mmCIF file of C-alpha atoms and ligand atoms in Angstrom:
data_model
loop_
_atom_site.group_PDB
_atom_site.id
_atom_site.type_symbol
_atom_site.label_atom_id
_atom_site.label_comp_id
_atom_site.label_asym_id
_atom_site.label_seq_id
_atom_site.Cartn_x
_atom_site.Cartn_y
_atom_site.Cartn_z
ATOM 1 C CA UNK A 1 -14.593 23.913 -12.673
ATOM 2 C CA UNK A 2 -11.011 24.689 -11.628
ATOM 3 C CA UNK A 3 -9.112 22.276 -9.402
ATOM 4 C CA UNK A 4 -8.567 24.904 -6.791
ATOM 5 C CA UNK A 5 -12.172 24.521 -5.782
ATOM 6 C CA UNK A 6 -11.332 21.079 -4.486
ATOM 7 C CA UNK A 7 -9.670 22.706 -1.511
ATOM 8 C CA UNK A 8 -11.477 22.519 1.789
ATOM 9 C CA UNK A 9 -14.394 24.898 2.135
ATOM 10 C CA UNK A 10 -13.770 28.055 4.052
ATOM 11 C CA UNK A 11 -14.854 28.282 7.714
ATOM 12 C CA UNK A 12 -18.650 28.183 7.681
ATOM 13 C CA UNK A 13 -20.149 31.654 8.007
ATOM 14 C CA UNK A 14 -23.078 30.711 10.157
ATOM 15 C CA UNK A 15 -23.831 28.214 12.938
ATOM 16 C CA UNK A 16 -26.716 26.841 10.953
ATOM 17 C CA UNK A 17 -24.395 26.083 8.027
ATOM 18 C CA UNK A 18 -21.858 24.472 10.360
ATOM 19 C CA UNK A 19 -24.491 22.314 12.050
ATOM 20 C CA UNK A 20 -25.888 21.133 8.758
ATOM 21 C CA UNK A 21 -22.397 20.214 7.592
ATOM 22 C CA UNK A 22 -21.781 18.193 10.799
ATOM 23 C CA UNK A 23 -25.117 16.507 10.543
ATOM 24 C CA UNK A 24 -24.684 15.472 6.883
ATOM 25 C CA UNK A 25 -21.175 14.185 7.637
ATOM 26 C CA UNK A 26 -22.746 11.526 9.894
ATOM 27 C CA UNK A 27 -24.218 9.927 6.740
ATOM 28 C CA UNK A 28 -20.854 9.477 4.893
ATOM 29 C CA UNK A 29 -20.308 6.096 6.543
ATOM 30 C CA UNK A 30 -22.885 4.280 4.360
ATOM 31 C CA UNK A 31 -25.041 3.536 7.370
ATOM 32 C CA UNK A 32 -28.650 4.427 8.217
ATOM 33 C CA UNK A 33 -29.092 6.770 11.081
ATOM 34 C CA UNK A 34 -32.014 7.943 13.209
ATOM 35 C CA UNK A 35 -32.372 11.440 14.615
ATOM 36 C CA UNK A 36 -31.326 10.191 18.055
ATOM 37 C CA UNK A 37 -28.183 8.653 16.476
ATOM 38 C CA UNK A 38 -27.215 11.944 14.928
ATOM 39 C CA UNK A 39 -27.917 13.827 18.138
ATOM 40 C CA UNK A 40 -25.608 11.596 20.123
ATOM 41 C CA UNK A 41 -22.855 11.770 17.469
ATOM 42 C CA UNK A 42 -22.890 15.547 17.061
ATOM 43 C CA UNK A 43 -24.223 16.894 20.365
ATOM 44 C CA UNK A 44 -26.597 19.074 18.353
ATOM 45 C CA UNK A 45 -30.145 19.521 19.659
ATOM 46 C CA UNK A 46 -32.860 17.177 18.499
ATOM 47 C CA UNK A 47 -34.978 19.935 16.932
ATOM 48 C CA UNK A 48 -31.972 21.220 14.894
ATOM 49 C CA UNK A 49 -31.142 17.729 13.701
ATOM 50 C CA UNK A 50 -34.737 17.052 12.705
ATOM 51 C CA UNK A 51 -34.920 20.276 10.732
ATOM 52 C CA UNK A 52 -31.605 19.654 9.028
ATOM 53 C CA UNK A 53 -32.569 16.079 8.070
ATOM 54 C CA UNK A 54 -35.809 17.509 6.644
ATOM 55 C CA UNK A 55 -33.820 20.108 4.768
ATOM 56 C CA UNK A 56 -31.577 17.450 3.182
ATOM 57 C CA UNK A 57 -34.528 15.216 2.359
ATOM 58 C CA UNK A 58 -36.052 18.179 0.519
ATOM 59 C CA UNK A 59 -32.906 18.445 -1.569
ATOM 60 C CA UNK A 60 -32.930 14.674 -2.285
ATOM 61 C CA UNK A 61 -29.557 14.232 -0.503
ATOM 62 C CA UNK A 62 -31.055 12.115 2.313
ATOM 63 C CA UNK A 63 -34.028 9.793 2.136
ATOM 64 C CA UNK A 64 -36.068 7.967 4.740
ATOM 65 C CA UNK A 65 -35.394 4.257 4.828
ATOM 66 C CA UNK A 66 -38.360 3.529 7.043
ATOM 67 C CA UNK A 67 -38.934 2.733 10.642
ATOM 68 C CA UNK A 68 -36.430 0.631 12.578
ATOM 69 C CA UNK A 69 -37.020 -2.450 14.649
ATOM 70 C CA UNK A 70 -35.767 -1.210 17.944
ATOM 71 C CA UNK A 71 -37.722 1.227 19.959
ATOM 72 C CA UNK A 72 -36.670 4.432 21.554
ATOM 73 C CA UNK A 73 -38.001 5.830 24.860
ATOM 74 C CA UNK A 74 -41.736 5.651 24.944
ATOM 75 C CA UNK A 75 -41.788 2.646 22.580
ATOM 76 C CA UNK A 76 -41.983 4.628 19.373
ATOM 77 C CA UNK A 77 -40.102 3.124 16.501
ATOM 78 C CA UNK A 78 -37.470 5.514 15.178
ATOM 79 C CA UNK A 79 -37.308 6.548 11.526
ATOM 80 C CA UNK A 80 -33.974 5.947 9.831
ATOM 81 C CA UNK A 81 -32.370 8.013 7.061
ATOM 82 C CA UNK A 82 -29.557 7.421 4.582
ATOM 83 C CA UNK A 83 -27.472 9.295 2.085
ATOM 84 C CA UNK A 84 -29.078 9.047 -1.339
ATOM 85 C CA UNK A 85 -27.486 11.502 -3.730
ATOM 86 C CA UNK A 86 -27.685 9.658 -7.053
ATOM 87 C CA UNK A 87 -24.558 10.671 -8.902
ATOM 88 C CA UNK A 88 -21.283 8.987 -9.806
ATOM 89 C CA UNK A 89 -17.639 9.886 -9.850
ATOM 90 C CA UNK A 90 -15.169 8.452 -12.320
ATOM 91 C CA UNK A 91 -11.464 7.867 -11.725
ATOM 92 C CA UNK A 92 -9.225 7.430 -14.727
ATOM 93 C CA UNK A 93 -5.772 5.956 -14.260
ATOM 94 C CA UNK A 94 -3.570 6.918 -17.115
ATOM 95 C CA UNK A 95 -0.446 5.137 -16.114
ATOM 96 C CA UNK A 96 2.684 4.245 -18.158
ATOM 97 C CA UNK A 97 1.617 0.628 -18.563
ATOM 98 C CA UNK A 98 -2.077 0.647 -17.699
ATOM 99 C CA UNK A 99 -5.296 2.487 -18.417
ATOM 100 C CA UNK A 100 -8.023 1.984 -15.901
ATOM 101 C CA UNK A 101 -11.505 3.440 -15.409
ATOM 102 C CA UNK A 102 -13.555 3.029 -12.233
ATOM 103 C CA UNK A 103 -17.008 4.440 -11.509
ATOM 104 C CA UNK A 104 -18.006 4.884 -7.873
ATOM 105 C CA UNK A 105 -21.253 6.077 -6.323
ATOM 106 C CA UNK A 106 -21.154 8.963 -3.888
ATOM 107 C CA UNK A 107 -20.687 6.519 -0.989
ATOM 108 C CA UNK A 108 -17.380 5.409 -2.546
ATOM 109 C CA UNK A 109 -18.776 2.020 -3.568
ATOM 110 C CA UNK A 110 -17.378 0.653 -6.803
ATOM 111 C CA UNK A 111 -20.062 0.458 -9.481
ATOM 112 C CA UNK A 112 -17.907 -0.803 -12.352
ATOM 113 C CA UNK A 113 -14.349 -0.947 -13.478
ATOM 114 C CA UNK A 114 -12.248 -1.726 -16.523
ATOM 115 C CA UNK A 115 -8.524 -1.788 -16.988
ATOM 116 C CA UNK A 116 -6.115 -3.015 -19.573
ATOM 117 C CA UNK A 117 -2.391 -2.866 -20.202
ATOM 118 C CA UNK A 118 -1.256 -0.313 -22.738
ATOM 119 C CA UNK A 119 1.712 1.638 -23.945
ATOM 120 C CA UNK A 120 1.025 5.370 -23.597
ATOM 121 C CA UNK A 121 -0.090 6.496 -27.054
ATOM 122 C CA UNK A 122 2.223 8.962 -28.917
ATOM 123 C CA UNK A 123 -0.212 11.828 -28.611
ATOM 124 C CA UNK A 124 -2.673 13.002 -25.920
ATOM 125 C CA UNK A 125 -5.415 13.075 -28.572
ATOM 126 C CA UNK A 126 -5.042 9.391 -29.087
ATOM 127 C CA UNK A 127 -4.856 8.644 -25.404
ATOM 128 C CA UNK A 128 -8.094 10.540 -24.643
ATOM 129 C CA UNK A 129 -9.809 8.844 -27.592
ATOM 130 C CA UNK A 130 -9.218 5.556 -25.762
ATOM 131 C CA UNK A 131 -10.628 7.136 -22.622
ATOM 132 C CA UNK A 132 -13.687 8.402 -24.519
ATOM 133 C CA UNK A 133 -14.421 5.036 -26.052
ATOM 134 C CA UNK A 134 -13.878 3.021 -22.890
ATOM 135 C CA UNK A 135 -16.002 5.386 -20.791
ATOM 136 C CA UNK A 136 -18.800 5.239 -23.328
ATOM 137 C CA UNK A 137 -18.737 1.474 -23.317
ATOM 138 C CA UNK A 138 -18.922 1.251 -19.516
ATOM 139 C CA UNK A 139 -21.639 3.969 -19.305
ATOM 140 C CA UNK A 140 -23.783 2.162 -21.808
ATOM 141 C CA UNK A 141 -23.322 -1.214 -20.102
ATOM 142 C CA UNK A 142 -24.158 0.145 -16.625
ATOM 143 C CA UNK A 143 -26.812 2.678 -17.662
ATOM 144 C CA UNK A 144 -24.867 5.779 -16.605
ATOM 145 C CA UNK A 145 -25.609 8.946 -18.529
ATOM 146 C CA UNK A 146 -23.337 11.948 -18.747
ATOM 147 C CA UNK A 147 -25.645 14.016 -16.480
ATOM 148 C CA UNK A 148 -25.256 11.319 -13.781
ATOM 149 C CA UNK A 149 -21.538 12.087 -13.415
ATOM 150 C CA UNK A 150 -20.628 14.479 -10.609
ATOM 151 C CA UNK A 151 -16.937 14.566 -11.322
ATOM 152 C CA UNK A 152 -13.958 12.986 -13.046
ATOM 153 C CA UNK A 153 -10.473 12.531 -11.623
ATOM 154 C CA UNK A 154 -7.416 11.744 -13.672
ATOM 155 C CA UNK A 155 -4.328 10.121 -12.193
ATOM 156 C CA UNK A 156 -1.191 10.433 -14.272
ATOM 157 C CA UNK A 157 2.586 10.234 -14.052
ATOM 158 C CA UNK A 158 4.442 13.542 -14.143
ATOM 159 C CA UNK A 159 4.143 16.944 -12.672
ATOM 160 C CA UNK A 160 0.641 18.444 -12.556
ATOM 161 C CA UNK A 161 -0.498 22.068 -12.380
ATOM 162 C CA UNK A 162 -3.503 21.529 -10.087
ATOM 163 C CA UNK A 163 -4.996 24.968 -10.533
ATOM 164 C CA UNK A 164 -5.224 24.810 -14.258
ATOM 165 C CA UNK A 165 -5.551 21.023 -14.716
ATOM 166 C CA UNK A 166 -2.498 20.860 -16.842
ATOM 167 C CA UNK A 167 0.117 18.101 -17.117
ATOM 168 C CA UNK A 168 3.341 20.094 -17.027
ATOM 169 C CA UNK A 169 5.593 17.267 -18.079
ATOM 170 C CA UNK A 170 5.992 13.520 -17.753
ATOM 171 C CA UNK A 171 9.138 11.540 -18.339
ATOM 172 C CA UNK A 172 6.874 8.650 -19.346
ATOM 173 C CA UNK A 173 5.373 10.589 -22.339
ATOM 174 C CA UNK A 174 8.042 13.057 -23.378
ATOM 175 C CA UNK A 175 6.662 13.131 -26.958
ATOM 176 C CA UNK A 176 3.537 14.880 -25.576
ATOM 177 C CA UNK A 177 5.683 17.902 -24.884
ATOM 178 C CA UNK A 178 4.968 20.257 -21.980
ATOM 179 C CA UNK A 179 1.825 21.882 -20.537
ATOM 180 C CA UNK A 180 -0.719 19.454 -21.875
ATOM 181 C CA UNK A 181 -4.278 20.726 -21.106
ATOM 182 C CA UNK A 182 -5.529 17.402 -19.800
ATOM 183 C CA UNK A 183 -8.489 19.075 -18.066
ATOM 184 C CA UNK A 184 -9.645 20.435 -21.406
ATOM 185 C CA UNK A 185 -9.499 16.936 -22.985
ATOM 186 C CA UNK A 186 -11.660 15.615 -20.115
ATOM 187 C CA UNK A 187 -14.143 18.480 -20.527
ATOM 188 C CA UNK A 188 -14.474 17.658 -24.224
ATOM 189 C CA UNK A 189 -15.463 14.139 -23.276
ATOM 190 C CA UNK A 190 -17.609 14.632 -20.138
ATOM 191 C CA UNK A 191 -18.943 18.142 -20.622
ATOM 192 C CA UNK A 192 -18.841 21.389 -18.714
ATOM 193 C CA UNK A 193 -21.212 20.341 -15.974
ATOM 194 C CA UNK A 194 -18.672 18.067 -14.216
ATOM 195 C CA UNK A 195 -16.086 18.785 -11.577
ATOM 196 C CA UNK A 196 -12.565 17.847 -12.641
ATOM 197 C CA UNK A 197 -9.509 16.861 -10.712
ATOM 198 C CA UNK A 198 -6.066 15.921 -12.017
ATOM 199 C CA UNK A 199 -3.386 14.427 -9.823
ATOM 200 C CA UNK A 200 -0.036 12.764 -9.937
ATOM 201 C CA UNK A 201 -0.447 9.008 -9.299
ATOM 202 C CA UNK A 202 1.787 8.926 -6.258
ATOM 203 C CA UNK A 203 -0.287 11.673 -4.653
ATOM 204 C CA UNK A 204 -3.609 10.084 -5.670
ATOM 205 C CA UNK A 205 -2.525 6.876 -3.910
ATOM 206 C CA UNK A 206 -1.365 8.933 -0.949
ATOM 207 C CA UNK A 207 -4.731 10.578 -0.762
ATOM 208 C CA UNK A 208 -6.246 7.178 -0.208
ATOM 209 C CA UNK A 209 -3.774 6.568 2.691
ATOM 210 C CA UNK A 210 -4.760 9.988 4.092
ATOM 211 C CA UNK A 211 -8.471 9.268 3.860
ATOM 212 C CA UNK A 212 -8.064 6.250 6.148
ATOM 213 C CA UNK A 213 -5.993 7.989 8.804
ATOM 214 C CA UNK A 214 -7.472 7.931 12.248
ATOM 215 C CA UNK A 215 -5.130 10.721 13.313
ATOM 216 C CA UNK A 216 -5.467 13.304 10.571
ATOM 217 C CA UNK A 217 -2.950 15.611 12.156
ATOM 218 C CA UNK A 218 -0.025 13.248 11.820
ATOM 219 C CA UNK A 219 2.919 14.155 9.658
ATOM 220 C CA UNK A 220 3.175 11.373 7.101
ATOM 221 C CA UNK A 221 5.460 10.711 4.231
ATOM 222 C CA UNK A 222 4.062 8.271 1.633
ATOM 223 C CA UNK A 223 6.639 6.725 -0.676
ATOM 224 C CA UNK A 224 5.243 5.426 -3.956
ATOM 225 C CA UNK A 225 7.819 2.961 -5.394
ATOM 226 C CA UNK A 226 6.835 1.404 -8.662
ATOM 227 C CA UNK A 227 7.394 3.037 -12.029
ATOM 228 C CA UNK A 228 9.475 5.692 -10.474
ATOM 229 C CA UNK A 229 9.725 6.975 -6.970
ATOM 230 C CA UNK A 230 7.525 9.770 -5.787
ATOM 231 C CA UNK A 231 5.300 10.398 -2.840
ATOM 232 C CA UNK A 232 3.476 12.841 -0.718
ATOM 233 C CA UNK A 233 4.203 14.898 2.363
ATOM 234 C CA UNK A 234 1.040 15.030 4.373
ATOM 235 C CA UNK A 235 0.625 17.673 7.079
ATOM 236 C CA UNK A 236 -2.537 18.783 8.902
ATOM 237 C CA UNK A 237 -4.561 16.439 6.658
ATOM 238 C CA UNK A 238 -3.314 18.072 3.475
ATOM 239 C CA UNK A 239 -0.854 17.030 0.738
ATOM 240 C CA UNK A 240 1.855 19.635 0.187
ATOM 241 C CA UNK A 241 2.511 20.642 -3.415
ATOM 242 C CA UNK A 242 4.634 23.772 -3.492
ATOM 243 C CA UNK A 243 4.935 26.490 -6.123
ATOM 244 C CA UNK A 244 5.968 24.107 -8.922
ATOM 245 C CA UNK A 245 4.065 21.059 -7.636
ATOM 246 C CA UNK A 246 7.355 19.329 -7.127
ATOM 247 C CA UNK A 247 7.073 18.604 -3.377
ATOM 248 C CA UNK A 248 6.884 14.816 -3.314
ATOM 249 C CA UNK A 249 9.110 14.206 -6.345
ATOM 250 C CA UNK A 250 11.397 12.570 -3.874
ATOM 251 C CA UNK A 251 13.018 10.120 -6.302
ATOM 252 C CA UNK A 252 14.943 13.006 -7.689
ATOM 253 C CA UNK A 253 16.624 13.877 -4.386
ATOM 254 C CA UNK A 254 20.364 13.658 -5.137
ATOM 255 C CA UNK A 255 22.018 11.169 -2.770
ATOM 256 C CA UNK A 256 25.318 10.525 -4.628
ATOM 257 C CA UNK A 257 26.479 13.337 -6.999
ATOM 258 C CA UNK A 258 29.434 11.180 -8.051
ATOM 259 C CA UNK A 259 27.132 8.470 -9.469
ATOM 260 C CA UNK A 260 27.684 7.939 -13.196
ATOM 261 C CA UNK A 261 24.060 7.401 -14.363
ATOM 262 C CA UNK A 262 22.275 10.397 -15.798
ATOM 263 C CA UNK A 263 18.648 10.647 -14.548
ATOM 264 C CA UNK A 264 15.746 11.686 -16.750
ATOM 265 C CA UNK A 265 15.531 14.903 -14.666
ATOM 266 C CA UNK A 266 19.012 15.944 -15.917
ATOM 267 C CA UNK A 267 20.942 15.210 -12.669
ATOM 268 C CA UNK A 268 23.311 12.525 -11.479
ATOM 269 C CA UNK A 269 22.861 10.445 -8.359
ATOM 270 C CA UNK A 270 19.080 10.691 -7.895
ATOM 271 C CA UNK A 271 17.632 8.192 -5.427
ATOM 272 C CA UNK A 272 15.293 6.859 -8.148
ATOM 273 C CA UNK A 273 18.343 5.693 -10.188
ATOM 274 C CA UNK A 274 20.218 4.265 -7.192
ATOM 275 C CA UNK A 275 17.388 1.980 -6.122
ATOM 276 C CA UNK A 276 15.986 1.118 -9.577
ATOM 277 C CA UNK A 277 15.409 -2.432 -10.743
ATOM 278 C CA UNK A 278 17.660 -1.625 -13.760
ATOM 279 C CA UNK A 279 20.480 -0.962 -11.315
ATOM 280 C CA UNK A 280 19.818 -4.184 -9.461
ATOM 281 C CA UNK A 281 19.935 -6.197 -12.712
ATOM 282 C CA UNK A 282 23.135 -4.438 -13.777
ATOM 283 C CA UNK A 283 24.759 -5.266 -10.462
ATOM 284 C CA UNK A 284 23.736 -8.939 -10.705
ATOM 285 C CA UNK A 285 25.083 -9.159 -14.264
ATOM 286 C CA UNK A 286 28.414 -7.604 -13.224
ATOM 287 C CA UNK A 287 28.857 -9.815 -10.088
ATOM 288 C CA UNK A 288 26.689 -12.954 -10.474
ATOM 289 C CA UNK A 289 25.260 -14.641 -7.373
ATOM 290 C CA UNK A 290 26.834 -17.863 -6.097
ATOM 291 C CA UNK A 291 24.970 -21.111 -6.865
ATOM 292 C CA UNK A 292 23.637 -21.240 -3.313
ATOM 293 C CA UNK A 293 21.644 -18.066 -3.897
ATOM 294 C CA UNK A 294 18.017 -18.416 -5.144
ATOM 295 C CA UNK A 295 18.863 -15.483 -7.491
ATOM 296 C CA UNK A 296 21.343 -17.650 -9.390
ATOM 297 C CA UNK A 297 18.379 -19.565 -10.927
ATOM 298 C CA UNK A 298 17.165 -16.415 -12.728
ATOM 299 C CA UNK A 299 18.552 -14.530 -15.648
ATOM 300 C CA UNK A 300 19.791 -11.177 -14.387
ATOM 301 C CA UNK A 301 17.471 -9.298 -16.700
ATOM 302 C CA UNK A 302 14.374 -10.995 -15.246
ATOM 303 C CA UNK A 303 15.141 -10.369 -11.540
ATOM 304 C CA UNK A 304 12.831 -7.964 -9.791
ATOM 305 C CA UNK A 305 12.581 -6.591 -6.269
ATOM 306 C CA UNK A 306 10.160 -9.324 -5.219
ATOM 307 C CA UNK A 307 12.757 -11.961 -6.114
ATOM 308 C CA UNK A 308 15.359 -10.064 -4.145
ATOM 309 C CA UNK A 309 13.244 -9.743 -1.011
ATOM 310 C CA UNK A 310 12.201 -13.386 -1.350
ATOM 311 C CA UNK A 311 15.903 -14.430 -1.388
ATOM 312 C CA UNK A 312 16.590 -12.114 1.573
ATOM 313 C CA UNK A 313 13.817 -13.819 3.510
ATOM 314 C CA UNK A 314 15.653 -17.077 2.974
ATOM 315 C CA UNK A 315 18.682 -15.447 4.668
ATOM 316 C CA UNK A 316 20.640 -15.495 1.402
ATOM 317 C CA UNK A 317 23.669 -13.404 2.143
ATOM 318 C CA UNK A 318 24.162 -12.295 -1.487
ATOM 319 C CA UNK A 319 20.641 -10.910 -1.568
ATOM 320 C CA UNK A 320 21.015 -9.406 1.859
ATOM 321 C CA UNK A 321 24.096 -7.452 0.828
ATOM 322 C CA UNK A 322 22.018 -5.717 -1.847
ATOM 323 C CA UNK A 323 19.028 -5.261 0.441
ATOM 324 C CA UNK A 324 21.362 -3.656 2.947
ATOM 325 C CA UNK A 325 22.545 -1.229 0.197
ATOM 326 C CA UNK A 326 18.947 -0.345 -0.697
ATOM 327 C CA UNK A 327 18.106 0.131 2.948
ATOM 328 C CA UNK A 328 21.080 2.489 3.283
ATOM 329 C CA UNK A 329 19.795 4.568 0.397
ATOM 330 C CA UNK A 330 16.346 4.893 1.953
ATOM 331 C CA UNK A 331 17.723 5.544 5.415
ATOM 332 C CA UNK A 332 19.885 8.345 3.976
ATOM 333 C CA UNK A 333 16.777 9.719 2.240
ATOM 334 C CA UNK A 334 14.752 9.596 5.450
ATOM 335 C CA UNK A 335 17.593 11.186 7.402
ATOM 336 C CA UNK A 336 17.693 14.133 4.904
ATOM 337 C CA UNK A 337 13.884 14.372 4.741
ATOM 338 C CA UNK A 338 13.655 14.494 8.559
ATOM 339 C CA UNK A 339 15.634 17.735 8.590
ATOM 340 C CA UNK A 340 12.962 19.518 6.597
ATOM 341 C CA UNK A 341 9.799 17.594 7.306
ATOM 342 C CA UNK A 342 10.323 15.321 10.364
ATOM 343 C CA UNK A 343 7.594 12.718 9.661
ATOM 344 C CA UNK A 344 6.099 10.587 12.400
ATOM 345 C CA UNK A 345 5.100 7.896 9.903
ATOM 346 C CA UNK A 346 6.518 6.700 6.606
ATOM 347 C CA UNK A 347 4.281 4.538 4.472
ATOM 348 C CA UNK A 348 5.780 2.498 1.596
ATOM 349 C CA UNK A 349 3.382 1.582 -1.204
ATOM 350 C CA UNK A 350 4.221 -0.339 -4.388
ATOM 351 C CA UNK A 351 7.318 -2.452 -4.902
ATOM 352 C CA UNK A 352 9.031 -1.662 -1.621
ATOM 353 C CA UNK A 353 5.875 -2.442 0.294
ATOM 354 C CA UNK A 354 7.024 -6.064 -0.313
ATOM 355 C CA UNK A 355 10.283 -5.457 1.524
ATOM 356 C CA UNK A 356 11.337 -8.040 4.096
ATOM 357 C CA UNK A 357 12.068 -7.593 7.760
ATOM 358 C CA UNK A 358 15.783 -7.450 7.076
ATOM 359 C CA UNK A 359 15.241 -4.349 4.968
ATOM 360 C CA UNK A 360 13.241 -2.759 7.723
ATOM 361 C CA UNK A 361 15.776 -3.545 10.426
ATOM 362 C CA UNK A 362 18.631 -2.144 8.329
ATOM 363 C CA UNK A 363 16.698 1.096 7.699
ATOM 364 C CA UNK A 364 15.907 1.528 11.391
ATOM 365 C CA UNK A 365 19.448 0.670 12.486
ATOM 366 C CA UNK A 366 21.009 3.190 10.079
ATOM 367 C CA UNK A 367 18.491 5.851 11.164
ATOM 368 C CA UNK A 368 19.433 5.343 14.805
ATOM 369 C CA UNK A 369 23.041 6.163 13.906
ATOM 370 C CA UNK A 370 21.931 9.687 13.088
ATOM 371 C CA UNK A 371 22.209 11.326 16.501
ATOM 372 C CA UNK A 372 19.380 13.805 15.982
ATOM 373 C CA UNK A 373 17.038 10.903 15.444
ATOM 374 C CA UNK A 374 18.423 8.718 18.231
ATOM 375 C CA UNK A 375 15.924 9.853 20.810
ATOM 376 C CA UNK A 376 14.479 6.381 21.266
ATOM 377 C CA UNK A 377 11.347 7.227 19.265
ATOM 378 C CA UNK A 378 11.798 5.381 15.940
ATOM 379 C CA UNK A 379 10.015 6.702 12.854
ATOM 380 C CA UNK A 380 7.051 4.376 12.307
ATOM 381 C CA UNK A 381 7.526 2.644 8.985
ATOM 382 C CA UNK A 382 4.489 0.980 7.457
ATOM 383 C CA UNK A 383 4.533 -1.425 4.452
ATOM 384 C CA UNK A 384 1.130 -1.070 2.753
ATOM 385 C CA UNK A 385 1.059 -3.757 0.119
ATOM 386 C CA UNK A 386 -2.474 -3.268 -1.181
ATOM 387 C CA UNK A 387 -3.101 -3.109 -4.949
ATOM 388 C CA UNK A 388 -2.049 0.266 -6.196
ATOM 389 C CA UNK A 389 -4.860 0.741 -8.777
ATOM 390 C CA UNK A 390 -7.459 0.332 -6.080
ATOM 391 C CA UNK A 391 -5.746 2.825 -3.755
ATOM 392 C CA UNK A 392 -5.353 5.211 -6.680
ATOM 393 C CA UNK A 393 -8.979 5.007 -7.770
ATOM 394 C CA UNK A 394 -10.220 5.562 -4.205
ATOM 395 C CA UNK A 395 -7.851 8.484 -3.726
ATOM 396 C CA UNK A 396 -9.239 10.237 -6.807
ATOM 397 C CA UNK A 397 -12.850 9.443 -5.961
ATOM 398 C CA UNK A 398 -12.317 10.671 -2.427
ATOM 399 C CA UNK A 399 -11.104 14.033 -3.636
ATOM 400 C CA UNK A 400 -14.269 14.484 -5.722
ATOM 401 C CA UNK A 401 -16.617 13.348 -3.005
ATOM 402 C CA UNK A 402 -14.877 15.697 -0.557
ATOM 403 C CA UNK A 403 -15.449 18.449 -3.035
ATOM 404 C CA UNK A 404 -19.152 17.635 -3.086
ATOM 405 C CA UNK A 405 -19.406 17.703 0.713
ATOM 406 C CA UNK A 406 -17.492 21.029 0.984
ATOM 407 C CA UNK A 407 -19.769 22.879 -1.460
ATOM 408 C CA UNK A 408 -21.317 25.957 0.144
ATOM 409 C CA UNK A 409 -24.602 25.670 -1.798
ATOM 410 C CA UNK A 410 -25.254 22.266 -0.258
ATOM 411 C CA UNK A 411 -25.945 23.873 3.097
ATOM 412 C CA UNK A 412 -27.731 27.004 1.958
ATOM 413 C CA UNK A 413 -31.535 27.496 1.930
HETATM 414 ZN ZN1 ZN B 501 16.383 12.670 -11.185
#
């Protein structure tokens, strides 16, 4: 099944279809609902709700969970219903330093998970053999058969062709070459009956941020800052990709063409290089911290961003000089991004989600110097420091579950 089918369903052709969709969506919250509940949530008539619930019970998508305790008008105990589609979705994280598999049920509850550190194997065949074996082990242990799987999502580094489920290229596995048919490898393992989805890790994590938004129409930039720097531009509840799927590869925005370090993309002065941990370590080695700095207790090659932000929180001026430089880089990025996207909210996930208040105040101060942004309405900057692998897995599973709920045949007689 091509990835393009994961797009939102077209506008429903009939009112019946639209009503059924609205009614079923009430059951996506893992709760039990009575007919009266659904009527008050949707504003749809009681008779239509009753018929739709009956329709979904007939398909095995809803089941009765019995009569409730409370009574409705007339003292009759209401019958409750819940979502009961017994399938699973699997998210596979194929990251540069970690392989992780998580099975969810269709209510986005985690069924089982396994993850382990790895070095990306030299060939995709070897990588997907790992996936096959680990999936088989989990499926046997938890009694999941292949026909129980609704869909599989793969989160990877690199540029993805979403339509054809192809990994175009990743700097983390250059020996794999270009245009790797990852969707085909997944189909060989899980069969033709599944729905497949392949996404860049930064975007998969961003999808999880998107799924939790209370205001879906907000313009949001999610910045994924861990092994690389990428992200997602979210507009009208959708992640923008562009012709070559490169919208969001924000680490490769050139901020300083005179910089001497060649980036893996072939350019000089990419943001990703300017704010890298390698650059931080090099800088510390070239100009060591004074003894008063907490950073002086560490070998330069072992310092990471967490150490730096920790020292900055202690008001260490050596650390703060560097934090101020990093904040300048990100403020310049956000200034430039604002001219083409103008986000209301920026969400940092990964390493920079650990940034201290000093970093944040430096970014905001620098942004205010840009007169077009000095209207008194600061860009909202959020530091979301949740575990990336959990966000990633949920993002992928969410895409597959959305696909299920947007299927036309679900609502047809
Ligand atoms: Zn680059």
